[in-house]
Coordinates of C-alpha atoms and ligand atoms in Angstrom, one line a residue:
M5 CA -13.2 20.4 -2.7
Q6 CA -13.2 21.4 -6.4
L7 CA -15.9 20.1 -8.7
K8 CA -13.4 18.1 -10.8
Q9 CA -12.1 16.4 -7.6
V10 CA -15.6 15.5 -6.5
H11 CA -16.3 13.9 -9.9
R12 CA -13.0 12.0 -9.7
K13 CA -13.7 10.7 -6.2
R14 CA -17.2 9.6 -7.3
N15 CA -15.8 7.8 -10.3
D16 CA -13.0 6.2 -8.3
G17 CA -15.5 5.0 -5.7
L18 CA -17.7 3.4 -8.4
M19 CA -14.8 1.7 -10.1
F20 CA -13.5 0.5 -6.7
F21 CA -16.9 -1.0 -5.8
Q22 CA -17.2 -2.7 -9.2
G23 CA -13.7 -4.1 -8.5
F24 CA -14.9 -5.4 -5.1
L25 CA -17.9 -7.1 -6.8
R26 CA -15.5 -8.9 -9.3
R27 CA -12.7 -9.8 -6.8
P28 CA -13.9 -9.4 -3.2
R29 CA -11.0 -11.3 -1.6
Q30 CA -8.4 -9.2 -3.5
I31 CA -10.0 -5.8 -3.0
A32 CA -11.4 -6.6 0.5
S33 CA -13.2 -3.3 0.9
V34 CA -16.3 -1.7 -0.7
V35 CA -15.0 1.8 -0.7
P36 CA -11.5 3.4 -1.1
S37 CA -9.7 4.7 2.0
S38 CA -10.9 8.0 3.5
R39 CA -8.8 11.1 3.2
F40 CA -8.2 10.8 7.0
L41 CA -6.7 7.4 6.5
E42 CA -4.7 8.5 3.5
R43 CA -3.2 11.4 5.5
R44 CA -2.5 9.3 8.6
V45 CA -0.7 6.6 6.5
T46 CA 1.3 9.2 4.7
E47 CA 2.4 10.9 8.0
L48 CA 3.3 7.6 9.7
A49 CA 5.4 6.5 6.7
T50 CA 7.3 9.9 7.0
V51 CA 7.3 10.0 3.2
V52 CA 8.1 13.7 3.4
R53 CA 11.7 12.7 4.1
A54 CA 11.9 9.7 1.7
G55 CA 13.7 9.7 -1.6
S56 CA 12.1 6.4 -2.8
V57 CA 8.6 5.1 -1.8
V58 CA 6.9 1.9 -2.8
E59 CA 3.2 1.4 -2.6
L60 CA 1.6 -2.0 -2.6
G61 CA -2.1 -2.1 -3.6
P62 CA -2.8 1.5 -4.7
G63 CA -6.4 0.6 -5.9
T64 CA -7.9 3.5 -7.7
G65 CA -5.1 5.9 -6.6
G66 CA -6.5 7.9 -3.6
T67 CA -3.5 6.8 -1.4
T68 CA -1.2 7.3 -4.4
R69 CA -2.2 10.9 -4.7
A70 CA -1.9 11.5 -1.0
L71 CA 1.6 10.0 -1.0
L72 CA 2.6 12.2 -4.0
A73 CA 1.2 15.3 -2.3
A74 CA 3.4 14.8 0.7
M75 CA 6.6 13.6 -1.1
S76 CA 9.5 15.9 -2.0
P77 CA 9.6 17.1 -5.7
H78 CA 12.8 15.0 -6.1
A79 CA 11.4 11.7 -4.7
S80 CA 10.0 8.7 -6.6
L81 CA 7.0 6.5 -6.1
L82 CA 6.6 3.0 -7.5
S83 CA 3.0 1.8 -7.1
I84 CA 2.3 -1.9 -7.6
E85 CA -1.2 -3.0 -8.3
I86 CA -2.4 -6.5 -9.2
D87 CA -5.9 -5.6 -10.6
P88 CA -5.8 -4.9 -14.3
D89 CA -8.9 -2.8 -14.2
F90 CA -7.3 -0.1 -12.0
I91 CA -4.1 0.3 -14.1
A92 CA -5.4 2.9 -16.6
T93 CA -6.8 5.1 -13.8
L94 CA -3.5 4.9 -11.9
R95 CA -1.5 5.7 -15.1
A96 CA -3.7 8.7 -15.7
I97 CA -2.2 10.4 -12.6
D98 CA -0.1 13.1 -14.1
D99 CA 3.1 13.1 -12.1
D100 CA 6.6 12.4 -13.3
R101 CA 7.6 11.0 -9.9
L102 CA 5.1 8.1 -10.3
T103 CA 5.7 4.7 -11.9
V104 CA 2.7 2.3 -12.0
H105 CA 3.6 -1.4 -12.2
H106 CA 0.9 -3.9 -13.0
G107 CA 1.9 -7.0 -11.0
N108 CA 1.9 -9.0 -7.8
A109 CA 3.5 -7.6 -4.6
E110 CA 4.8 -11.1 -3.9
R111 CA 7.3 -10.4 -6.8
L112 CA 8.6 -7.2 -5.3
A113 CA 12.3 -8.0 -5.6
E114 CA 11.9 -8.8 -9.3
I115 CA 9.8 -5.7 -9.9
L116 CA 12.4 -3.4 -8.2
R117 CA 15.1 -4.9 -10.3
H118 CA 13.0 -4.3 -13.4
H119 CA 12.8 -0.6 -12.6
A120 CA 16.4 -0.4 -11.5
W121 CA 15.5 0.4 -7.9
D122 CA 18.0 -0.7 -5.2
A123 CA 15.9 -0.1 -2.1
A124 CA 13.0 1.9 -0.8
D125 CA 13.0 4.4 2.1
A126 CA 9.4 3.6 2.8
I127 CA 6.9 0.9 1.8
V128 CA 3.2 1.5 2.3
S129 CA 0.8 -1.5 1.9
G130 CA -3.0 -1.6 1.6
I131 CA -3.1 -5.3 0.4
P132 CA -5.4 -7.4 2.6
F133 CA -2.9 -9.7 4.3
S134 CA -5.5 -11.7 6.2
L135 CA -7.0 -12.9 2.9
L136 CA -3.7 -14.0 1.3
R137 CA -2.5 -17.6 1.5
P138 CA 0.1 -18.1 4.3
D139 CA 2.9 -18.7 1.8
A140 CA 2.0 -15.5 -0.1
R141 CA 1.9 -13.5 3.1
R142 CA 5.3 -14.8 3.9
R143 CA 6.7 -13.9 0.5
V144 CA 5.4 -10.3 0.7
V145 CA 6.7 -9.7 4.2
E146 CA 10.2 -11.2 3.3
A147 CA 10.3 -9.2 0.1
V148 CA 9.4 -6.0 2.0
W149 CA 12.1 -6.6 4.5
S150 CA 14.7 -7.1 1.8
A151 CA 13.6 -4.1 -0.2
L152 CA 13.7 -1.6 2.6
A153 CA 16.8 0.5 3.2
P154 CA 18.2 0.3 6.7
G155 CA 16.1 2.7 8.8
G156 CA 13.2 2.5 6.3
R157 CA 9.6 2.3 7.3
F158 CA 7.0 -0.3 6.5
V159 CA 3.4 0.9 7.0
A160 CA 0.4 -1.5 6.5
Y161 CA -3.2 -0.6 7.0
Q162 CA -5.5 -3.5 7.7
V163 CA -8.7 -4.7 9.4
C164 CA -7.2 -7.8 10.9
A165 CA -4.1 -8.2 13.0
R166 CA -2.6 -11.1 11.1
I167 CA 0.0 -9.0 9.4
D168 CA 1.5 -8.3 12.8
T169 CA 2.0 -12.0 13.5
F170 CA 3.8 -12.4 10.2
A171 CA 5.9 -9.3 10.3
R172 CA 7.0 -9.4 13.9
P173 CA 9.7 -12.1 13.6
L174 CA 11.5 -10.0 11.0
F175 CA 10.6 -6.4 12.1
G176 CA 9.9 -6.8 15.8
P177 CA 6.8 -5.3 17.5
A178 CA 4.9 -2.7 15.5
Q179 CA 3.7 0.7 16.5
V180 CA -0.1 0.4 16.0
A181 CA -2.6 3.3 15.4
V182 CA -6.3 3.0 14.7
E183 CA -8.1 5.3 12.2
F184 CA -11.8 5.4 13.1
R185 CA -12.7 8.0 10.4
N186 CA -12.6 5.3 7.7
F187 CA -15.1 2.6 6.6
P188 CA -14.3 0.2 8.1
P189 CA -12.0 1.6 10.9
L190 CA -8.5 0.3 10.2
R191 CA -5.4 -0.5 12.2
I192 CA -2.2 1.0 10.9
Y193 CA 1.0 -0.9 11.6
V194 CA 4.3 0.8 11.5
W195 CA 7.7 -0.9 11.6
R196 CA 11.2 0.6 11.2
K197 CA 13.8 -1.7 9.7
D198 CA 16.9 -1.9 11.9
G199 CA 20.3 -3.0 10.6
G200 CA 20.5 -6.7 11.2
A201 CA 19.8 -9.5 8.7
R202 CA 17.0 -11.8 9.8
T203 CA 14.9 -14.6 8.3
L204 CA 11.4 -15.8 9.2
P205 CA 11.3 -19.1 11.1
S206 CA 10.0 -21.9 8.8
Ligands
SAM301 C1 -8.1 -2.4 0.4 S1 -7.6 -2.1 -1.3 C2 -6.7 -0.6 -1.0 C3 -6.7 0.4 -2.1 C4 -6.2 1.8 -1.9 N1 -4.8 1.8 -1.5 C5 -7.0 2.5 -0.8 O1 -6.5 2.6 0.3 O2 -8.1 2.9 -1.1 C6 -6.4 -3.3 -1.6 C7 -5.7 -3.2 -3.0 O3 -4.6 -4.1 -3.0 C8 -4.6 -4.8 -4.3 N2 -3.9 -6.1 -4.1 C9 -4.3 -7.2 -3.5 N3 -3.4 -8.1 -3.5 C10 -2.3 -7.6 -4.2 C11 -1.1 -8.1 -4.5 N4 -0.7 -9.4 -4.2 N5 -0.2 -7.3 -5.2 C12 -0.6 -6.0 -5.6 N6 -1.8 -5.5 -5.3 C13 -2.6 -6.3 -4.6 C14 -6.1 -4.9 -4.6 O4 -6.3 -5.2 -6.0 C15 -6.6 -3.6 -4.1 O5 -6.5 -2.6 -5.1

């Protein structure tokens, strides 16, 4: 790894930890994802074939960089982060394919409209679903379903299995992988959106 990259990783790690101290329930982890998790998530989302990718909860941008590294030169990435302290770092990523939006993933539909996006081929989420209120979880999952193009993939990496309970009625059963080379080890849930319109039971 180059010296510049080592410095960036160290700074990102410190900023991430400070973010966790300020808002533990929102950040939900003391360190950013490992490069193993980043790579696994990127592969499972098949972003290499996607024209449009949305990222929910990019944090300090490690996952964002991994997505960009795998994406086609003609693809676009919209990364939506709620924490104001991470926005400048995310916006410093020098890549024309990236748009950083400071906002709440619950408002995904509105955010897509704001950026004139119709749909996404892949949506990757690091937001801690188990710590969201049930109504917020429901809003995010429904918004993800609506925003995905038919055949699109939704990939969520989590400690807890609660996302599965919420997403299953819309997406059906997930394919689940576990990445142990991460602190803490995380489950990665992968869904593919089929054609039919569905709604969550109330
Ligand atoms: C576990 S961290 C993942 C960060 C990064 N993707 C990684 O893997 O290192 C979760 C991130 O989701 C963000 N987040 C939490 N709730 C959110 C929401 N409702 N909308 C957008 N971002 C959110 C947090 O601020 C935090 O940056």
